[in-house]
Short mmCIF file of N, CA and C in Angstrom, two decimals:
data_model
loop_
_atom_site.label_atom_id
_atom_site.label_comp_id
_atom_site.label_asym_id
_atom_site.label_seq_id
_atom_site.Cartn_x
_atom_site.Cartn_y
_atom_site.Cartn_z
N UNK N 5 -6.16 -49.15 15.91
CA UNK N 5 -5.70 -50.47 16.31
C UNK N 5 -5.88 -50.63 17.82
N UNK N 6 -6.48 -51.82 18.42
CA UNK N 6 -6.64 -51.99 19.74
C UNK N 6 -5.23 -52.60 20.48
N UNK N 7 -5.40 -52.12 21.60
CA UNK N 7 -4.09 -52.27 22.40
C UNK N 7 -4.28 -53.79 22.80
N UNK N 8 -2.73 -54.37 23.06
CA UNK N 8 -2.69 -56.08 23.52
C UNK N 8 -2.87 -56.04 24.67
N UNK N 9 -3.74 -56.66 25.59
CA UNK N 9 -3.95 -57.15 26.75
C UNK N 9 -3.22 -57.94 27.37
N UNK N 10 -2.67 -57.74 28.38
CA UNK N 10 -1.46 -58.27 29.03
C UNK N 10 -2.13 -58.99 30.38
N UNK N 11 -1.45 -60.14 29.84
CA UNK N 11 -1.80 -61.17 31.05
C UNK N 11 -0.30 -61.55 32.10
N UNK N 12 -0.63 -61.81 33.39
CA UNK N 12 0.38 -62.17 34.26
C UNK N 12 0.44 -64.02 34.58
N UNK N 13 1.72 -64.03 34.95
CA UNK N 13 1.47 -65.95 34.54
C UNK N 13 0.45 -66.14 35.70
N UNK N 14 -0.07 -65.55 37.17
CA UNK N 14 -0.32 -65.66 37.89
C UNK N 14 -1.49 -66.12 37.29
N UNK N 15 -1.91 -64.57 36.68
CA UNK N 15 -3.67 -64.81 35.90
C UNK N 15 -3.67 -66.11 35.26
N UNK N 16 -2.62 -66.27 33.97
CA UNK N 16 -2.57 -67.77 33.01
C UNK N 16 -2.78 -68.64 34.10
N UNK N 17 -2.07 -69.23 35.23
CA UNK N 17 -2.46 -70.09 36.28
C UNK N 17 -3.57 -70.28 36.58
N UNK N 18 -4.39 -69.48 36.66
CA UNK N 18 -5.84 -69.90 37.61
C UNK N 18 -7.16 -70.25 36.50
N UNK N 19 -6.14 -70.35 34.80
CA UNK N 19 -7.22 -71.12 34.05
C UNK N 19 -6.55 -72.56 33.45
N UNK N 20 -7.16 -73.43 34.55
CA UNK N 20 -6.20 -74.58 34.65
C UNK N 20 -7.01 -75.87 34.42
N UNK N 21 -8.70 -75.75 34.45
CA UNK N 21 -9.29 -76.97 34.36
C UNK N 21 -9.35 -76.86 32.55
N UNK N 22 -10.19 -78.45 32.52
CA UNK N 22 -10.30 -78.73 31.34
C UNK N 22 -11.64 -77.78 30.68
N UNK N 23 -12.61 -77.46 31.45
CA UNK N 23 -13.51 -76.34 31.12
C UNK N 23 -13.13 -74.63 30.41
N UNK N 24 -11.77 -74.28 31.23
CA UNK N 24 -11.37 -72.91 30.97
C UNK N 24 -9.44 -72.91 31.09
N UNK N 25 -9.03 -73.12 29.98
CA UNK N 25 -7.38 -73.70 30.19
C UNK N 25 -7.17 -73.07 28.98
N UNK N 26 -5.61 -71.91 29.78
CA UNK N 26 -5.57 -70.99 28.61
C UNK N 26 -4.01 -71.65 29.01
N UNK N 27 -3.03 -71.24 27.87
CA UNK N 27 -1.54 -71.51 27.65
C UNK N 27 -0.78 -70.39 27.17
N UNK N 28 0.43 -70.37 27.59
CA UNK N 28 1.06 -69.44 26.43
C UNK N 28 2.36 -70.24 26.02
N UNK N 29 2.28 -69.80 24.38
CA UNK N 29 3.54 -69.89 23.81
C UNK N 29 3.88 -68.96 23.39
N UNK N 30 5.74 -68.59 23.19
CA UNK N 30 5.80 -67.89 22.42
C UNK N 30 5.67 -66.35 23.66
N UNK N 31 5.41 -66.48 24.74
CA UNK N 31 5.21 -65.14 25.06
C UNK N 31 3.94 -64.69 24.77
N UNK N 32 2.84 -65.43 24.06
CA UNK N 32 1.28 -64.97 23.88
C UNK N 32 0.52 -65.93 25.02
N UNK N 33 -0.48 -65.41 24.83
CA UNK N 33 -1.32 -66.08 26.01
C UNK N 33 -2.49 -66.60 24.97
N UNK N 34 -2.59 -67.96 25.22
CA UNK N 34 -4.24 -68.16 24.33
C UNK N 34 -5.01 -69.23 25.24
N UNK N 35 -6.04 -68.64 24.84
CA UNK N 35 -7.11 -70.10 25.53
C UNK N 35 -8.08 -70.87 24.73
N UNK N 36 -7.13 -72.41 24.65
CA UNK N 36 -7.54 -73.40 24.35
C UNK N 36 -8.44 -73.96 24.80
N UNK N 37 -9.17 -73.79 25.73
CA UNK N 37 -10.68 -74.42 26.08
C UNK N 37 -10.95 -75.21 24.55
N UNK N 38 -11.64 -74.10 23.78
CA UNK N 38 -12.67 -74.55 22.53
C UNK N 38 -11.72 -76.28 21.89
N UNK N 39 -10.25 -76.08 21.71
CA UNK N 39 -9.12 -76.70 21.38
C UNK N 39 -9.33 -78.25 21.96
N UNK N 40 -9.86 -78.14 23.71
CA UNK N 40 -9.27 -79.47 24.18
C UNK N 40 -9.55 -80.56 23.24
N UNK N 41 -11.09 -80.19 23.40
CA UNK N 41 -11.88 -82.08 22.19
C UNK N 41 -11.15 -82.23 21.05
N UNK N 42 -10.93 -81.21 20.05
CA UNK N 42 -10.06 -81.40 18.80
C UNK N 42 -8.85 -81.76 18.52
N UNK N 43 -7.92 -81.36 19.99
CA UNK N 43 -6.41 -81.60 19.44
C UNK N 43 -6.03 -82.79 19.22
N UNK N 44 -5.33 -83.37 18.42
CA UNK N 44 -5.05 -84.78 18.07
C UNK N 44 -4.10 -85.43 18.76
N UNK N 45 -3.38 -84.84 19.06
CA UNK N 45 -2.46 -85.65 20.43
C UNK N 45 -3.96 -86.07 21.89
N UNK N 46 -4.77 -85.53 22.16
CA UNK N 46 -5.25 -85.78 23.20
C UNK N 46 -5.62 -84.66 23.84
N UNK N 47 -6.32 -84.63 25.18
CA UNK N 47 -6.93 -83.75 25.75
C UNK N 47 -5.97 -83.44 26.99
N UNK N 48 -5.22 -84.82 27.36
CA UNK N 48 -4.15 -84.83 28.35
C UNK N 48 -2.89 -84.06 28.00
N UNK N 49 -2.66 -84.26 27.32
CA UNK N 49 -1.36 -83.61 26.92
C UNK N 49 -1.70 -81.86 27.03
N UNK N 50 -2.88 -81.05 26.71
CA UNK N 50 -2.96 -79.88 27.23
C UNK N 50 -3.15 -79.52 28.22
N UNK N 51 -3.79 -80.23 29.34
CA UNK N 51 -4.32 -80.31 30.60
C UNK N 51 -2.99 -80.25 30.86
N UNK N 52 -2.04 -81.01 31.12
CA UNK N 52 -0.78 -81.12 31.21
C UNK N 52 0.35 -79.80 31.33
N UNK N 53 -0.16 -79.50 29.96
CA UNK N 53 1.11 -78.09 29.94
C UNK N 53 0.00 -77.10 29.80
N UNK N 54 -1.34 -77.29 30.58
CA UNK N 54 -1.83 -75.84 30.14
C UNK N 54 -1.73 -74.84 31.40
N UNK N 55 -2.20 -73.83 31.47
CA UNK N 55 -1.95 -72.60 33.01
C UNK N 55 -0.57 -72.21 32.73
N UNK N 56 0.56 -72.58 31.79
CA UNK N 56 1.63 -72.03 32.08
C UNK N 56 2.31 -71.74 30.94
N UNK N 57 3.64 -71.74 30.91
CA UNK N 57 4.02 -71.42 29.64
C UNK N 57 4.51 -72.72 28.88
N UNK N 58 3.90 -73.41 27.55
CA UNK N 58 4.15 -74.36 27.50
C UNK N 58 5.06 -74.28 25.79
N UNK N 59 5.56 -73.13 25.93
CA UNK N 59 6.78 -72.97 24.86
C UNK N 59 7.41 -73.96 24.18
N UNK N 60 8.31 -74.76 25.24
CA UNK N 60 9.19 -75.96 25.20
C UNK N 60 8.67 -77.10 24.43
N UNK N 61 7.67 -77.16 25.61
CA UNK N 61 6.95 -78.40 24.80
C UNK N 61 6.42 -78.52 23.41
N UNK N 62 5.65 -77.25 23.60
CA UNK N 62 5.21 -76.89 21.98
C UNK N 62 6.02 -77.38 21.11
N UNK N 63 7.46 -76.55 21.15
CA UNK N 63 8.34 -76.35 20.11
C UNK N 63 8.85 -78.50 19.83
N UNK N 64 9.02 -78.55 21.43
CA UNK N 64 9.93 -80.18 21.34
C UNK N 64 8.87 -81.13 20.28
N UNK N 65 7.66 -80.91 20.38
CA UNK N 65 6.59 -82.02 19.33
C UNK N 65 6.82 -81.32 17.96
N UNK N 66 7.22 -80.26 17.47
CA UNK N 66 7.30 -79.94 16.50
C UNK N 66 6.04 -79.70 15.43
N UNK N 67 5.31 -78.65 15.97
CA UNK N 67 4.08 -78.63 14.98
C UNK N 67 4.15 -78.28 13.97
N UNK N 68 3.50 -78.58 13.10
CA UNK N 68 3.17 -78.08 11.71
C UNK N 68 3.35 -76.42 11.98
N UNK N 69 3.38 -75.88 10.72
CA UNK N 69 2.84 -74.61 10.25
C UNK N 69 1.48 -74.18 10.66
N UNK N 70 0.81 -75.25 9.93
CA UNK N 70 -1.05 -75.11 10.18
C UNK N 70 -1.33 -75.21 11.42
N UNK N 71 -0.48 -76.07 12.42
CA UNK N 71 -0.76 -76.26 13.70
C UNK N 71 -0.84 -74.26 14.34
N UNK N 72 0.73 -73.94 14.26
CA UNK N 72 0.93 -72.50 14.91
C UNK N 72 -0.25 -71.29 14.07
N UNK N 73 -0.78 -72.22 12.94
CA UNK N 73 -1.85 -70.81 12.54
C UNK N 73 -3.08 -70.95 13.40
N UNK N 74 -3.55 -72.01 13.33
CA UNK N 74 -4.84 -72.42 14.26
C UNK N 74 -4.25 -71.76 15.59
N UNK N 75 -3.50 -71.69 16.56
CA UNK N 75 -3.43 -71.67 17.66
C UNK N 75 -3.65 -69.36 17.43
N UNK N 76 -3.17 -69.28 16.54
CA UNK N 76 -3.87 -67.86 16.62
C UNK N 76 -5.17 -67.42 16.67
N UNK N 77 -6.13 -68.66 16.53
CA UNK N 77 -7.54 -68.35 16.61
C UNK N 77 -7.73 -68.29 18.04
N UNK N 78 -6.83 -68.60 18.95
CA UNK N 78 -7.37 -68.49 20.78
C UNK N 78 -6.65 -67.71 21.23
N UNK N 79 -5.71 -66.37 20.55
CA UNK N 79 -4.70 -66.11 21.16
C UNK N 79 -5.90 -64.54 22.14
N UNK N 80 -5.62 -64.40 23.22
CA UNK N 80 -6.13 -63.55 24.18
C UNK N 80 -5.22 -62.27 24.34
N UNK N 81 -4.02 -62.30 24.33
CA UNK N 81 -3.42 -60.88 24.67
C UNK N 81 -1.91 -61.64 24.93
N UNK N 82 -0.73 -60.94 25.72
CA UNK N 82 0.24 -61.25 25.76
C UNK N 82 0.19 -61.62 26.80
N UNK N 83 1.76 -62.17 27.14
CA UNK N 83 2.29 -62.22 28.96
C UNK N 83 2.96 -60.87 29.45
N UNK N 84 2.62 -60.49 30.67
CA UNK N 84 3.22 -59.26 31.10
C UNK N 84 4.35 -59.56 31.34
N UNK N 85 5.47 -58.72 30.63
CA UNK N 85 7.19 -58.73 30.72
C UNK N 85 7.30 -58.58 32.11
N UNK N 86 6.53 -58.16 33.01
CA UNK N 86 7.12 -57.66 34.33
C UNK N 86 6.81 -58.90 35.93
N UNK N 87 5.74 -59.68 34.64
CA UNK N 87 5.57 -60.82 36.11
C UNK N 87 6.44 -62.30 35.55
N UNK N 88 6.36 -62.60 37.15
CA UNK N 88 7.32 -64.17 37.25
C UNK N 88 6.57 -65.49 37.04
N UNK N 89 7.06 -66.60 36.49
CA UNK N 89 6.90 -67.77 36.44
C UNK N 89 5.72 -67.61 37.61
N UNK N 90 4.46 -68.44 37.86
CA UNK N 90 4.62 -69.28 39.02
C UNK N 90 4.17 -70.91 38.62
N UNK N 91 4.47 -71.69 39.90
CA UNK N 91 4.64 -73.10 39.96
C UNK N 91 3.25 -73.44 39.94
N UNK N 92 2.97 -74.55 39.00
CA UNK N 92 1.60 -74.65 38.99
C UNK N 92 1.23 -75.66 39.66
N UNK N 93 0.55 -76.12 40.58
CA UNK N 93 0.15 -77.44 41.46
C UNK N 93 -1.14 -78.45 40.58
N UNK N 94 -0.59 -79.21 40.29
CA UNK N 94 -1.54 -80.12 39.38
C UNK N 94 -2.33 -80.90 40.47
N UNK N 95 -3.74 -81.15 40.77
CA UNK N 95 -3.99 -82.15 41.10
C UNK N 95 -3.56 -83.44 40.97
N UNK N 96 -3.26 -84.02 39.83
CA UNK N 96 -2.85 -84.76 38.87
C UNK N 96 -1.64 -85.26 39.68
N UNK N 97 -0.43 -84.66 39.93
CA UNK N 97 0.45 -84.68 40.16
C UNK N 97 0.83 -84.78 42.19
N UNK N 98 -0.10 -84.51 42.74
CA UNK N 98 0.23 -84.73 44.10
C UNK N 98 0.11 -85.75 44.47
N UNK N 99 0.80 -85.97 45.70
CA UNK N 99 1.54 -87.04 45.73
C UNK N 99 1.22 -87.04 47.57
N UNK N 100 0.78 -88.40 48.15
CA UNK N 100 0.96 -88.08 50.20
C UNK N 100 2.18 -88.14 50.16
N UNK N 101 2.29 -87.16 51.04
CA UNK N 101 3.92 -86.78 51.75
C UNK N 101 4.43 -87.31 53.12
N UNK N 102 3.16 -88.51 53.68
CA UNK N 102 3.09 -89.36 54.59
C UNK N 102 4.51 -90.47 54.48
N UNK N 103 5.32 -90.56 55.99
CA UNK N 103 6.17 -91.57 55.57
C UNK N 103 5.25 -92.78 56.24
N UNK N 104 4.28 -92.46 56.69
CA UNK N 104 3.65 -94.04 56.92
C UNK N 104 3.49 -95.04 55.23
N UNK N 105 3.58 -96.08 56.07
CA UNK N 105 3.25 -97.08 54.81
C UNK N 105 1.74 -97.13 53.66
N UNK N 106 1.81 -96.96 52.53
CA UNK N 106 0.58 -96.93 52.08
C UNK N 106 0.19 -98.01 51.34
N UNK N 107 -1.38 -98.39 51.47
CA UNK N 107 -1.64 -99.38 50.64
C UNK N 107 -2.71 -99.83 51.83
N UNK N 108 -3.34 -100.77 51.53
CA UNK N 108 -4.60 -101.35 52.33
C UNK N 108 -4.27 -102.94 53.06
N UNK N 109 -3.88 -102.73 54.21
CA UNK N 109 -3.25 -104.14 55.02
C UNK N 109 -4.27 -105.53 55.11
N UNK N 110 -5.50 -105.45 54.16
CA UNK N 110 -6.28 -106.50 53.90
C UNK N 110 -5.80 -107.15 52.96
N UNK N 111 -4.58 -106.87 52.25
CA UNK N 111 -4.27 -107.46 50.95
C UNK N 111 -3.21 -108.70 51.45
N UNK N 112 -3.19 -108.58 52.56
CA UNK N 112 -2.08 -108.99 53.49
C UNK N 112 -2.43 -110.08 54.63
N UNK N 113 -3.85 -109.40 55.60
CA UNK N 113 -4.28 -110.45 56.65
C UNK N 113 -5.18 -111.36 55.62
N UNK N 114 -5.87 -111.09 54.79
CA UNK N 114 -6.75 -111.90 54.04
C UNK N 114 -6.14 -113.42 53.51
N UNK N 115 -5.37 -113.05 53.19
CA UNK N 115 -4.64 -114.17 52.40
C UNK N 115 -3.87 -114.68 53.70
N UNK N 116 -3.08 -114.18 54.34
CA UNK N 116 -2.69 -114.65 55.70
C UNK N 116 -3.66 -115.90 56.50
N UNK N 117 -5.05 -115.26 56.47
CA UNK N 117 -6.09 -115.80 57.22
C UNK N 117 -6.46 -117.42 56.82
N UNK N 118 -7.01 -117.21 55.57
CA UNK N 118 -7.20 -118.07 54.52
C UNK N 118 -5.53 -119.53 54.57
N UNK N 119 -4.33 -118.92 54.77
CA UNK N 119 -4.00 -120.35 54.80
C UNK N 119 -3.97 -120.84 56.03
N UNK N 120 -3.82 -120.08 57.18
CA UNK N 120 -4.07 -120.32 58.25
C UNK N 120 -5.26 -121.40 58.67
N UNK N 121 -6.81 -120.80 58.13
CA UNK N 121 -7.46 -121.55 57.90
C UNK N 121 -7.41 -122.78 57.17
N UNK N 122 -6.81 -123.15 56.38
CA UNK N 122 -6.81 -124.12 55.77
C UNK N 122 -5.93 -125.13 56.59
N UNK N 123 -5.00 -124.82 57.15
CA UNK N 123 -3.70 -125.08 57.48
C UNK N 123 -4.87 -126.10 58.92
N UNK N 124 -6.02 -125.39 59.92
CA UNK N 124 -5.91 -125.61 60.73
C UNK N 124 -7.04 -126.76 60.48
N UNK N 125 -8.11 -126.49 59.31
CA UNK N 125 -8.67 -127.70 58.93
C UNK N 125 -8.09 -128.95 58.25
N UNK N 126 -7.02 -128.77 57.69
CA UNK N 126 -6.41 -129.92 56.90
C UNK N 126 -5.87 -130.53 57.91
N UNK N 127 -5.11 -130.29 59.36
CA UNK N 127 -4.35 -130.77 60.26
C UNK N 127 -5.07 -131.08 61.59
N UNK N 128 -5.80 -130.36 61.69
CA UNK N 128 -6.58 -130.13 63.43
C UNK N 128 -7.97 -130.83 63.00
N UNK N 129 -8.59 -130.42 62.03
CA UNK N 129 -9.90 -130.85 62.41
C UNK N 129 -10.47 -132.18 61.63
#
């Protein structure tokens, strides 16, 4: 019998695009790559919870039976008992941390301009 290959969440983290995106539930580690196009919820929803441990979620949608057998066809090895969580940084999810104002101030003089203009031909000229 071959020994389980133990993965660290660090490792699970750094397969995070939609090309190479592995998950674990359950304390297993699998990679869903082959998975993204097929799953029926969407491709987002794994992108989402994939690189980490997406246990919770799993369990909260409530899959089928058939669902948790299929997901044994990607399973890769375990999570190592001895490493920690880490925080995964989504592209997706960042956010400017700028307190300047954001948004494009043409949305603003343009229309400004325009009654102005009007304002100075209907009256002045």
């Amino acid at each position: 019998m071959s020994e389980v290959k133990l993965f660290s969440y660090e490792e699970v983290a750094k397969h995070n695009t939609r090309n190479d995106l592995w998950m674990i539930v359950s304390g297993k580690v699998y990679d869903i790559t082959p998975f993204v196009d097929e799953h029926p919820g969407g491709e987002e929803v794994l992108i989402d919870e994939g690189a980490k441990d997406a246990t919770g979620p799993f369990d909260d949608v409530g899959h089928s039976d058939d669902a948790r057998e299929l997901l044994e066809k990607y399973y890769v090895g375990d999570v190592d008992p001895a490493s920690e969580p880490v925080t995964i940084q989504s592209a997706t999810n960042t956010v400017a941390s700028s307190s300047a104002p954001q948004g494009n101030a043409l949305r603003i003089i343009v229309p400004v301009l325009l009654i102005l203009g009007w304002v100075y031909f209907r009256f002045y000229a």
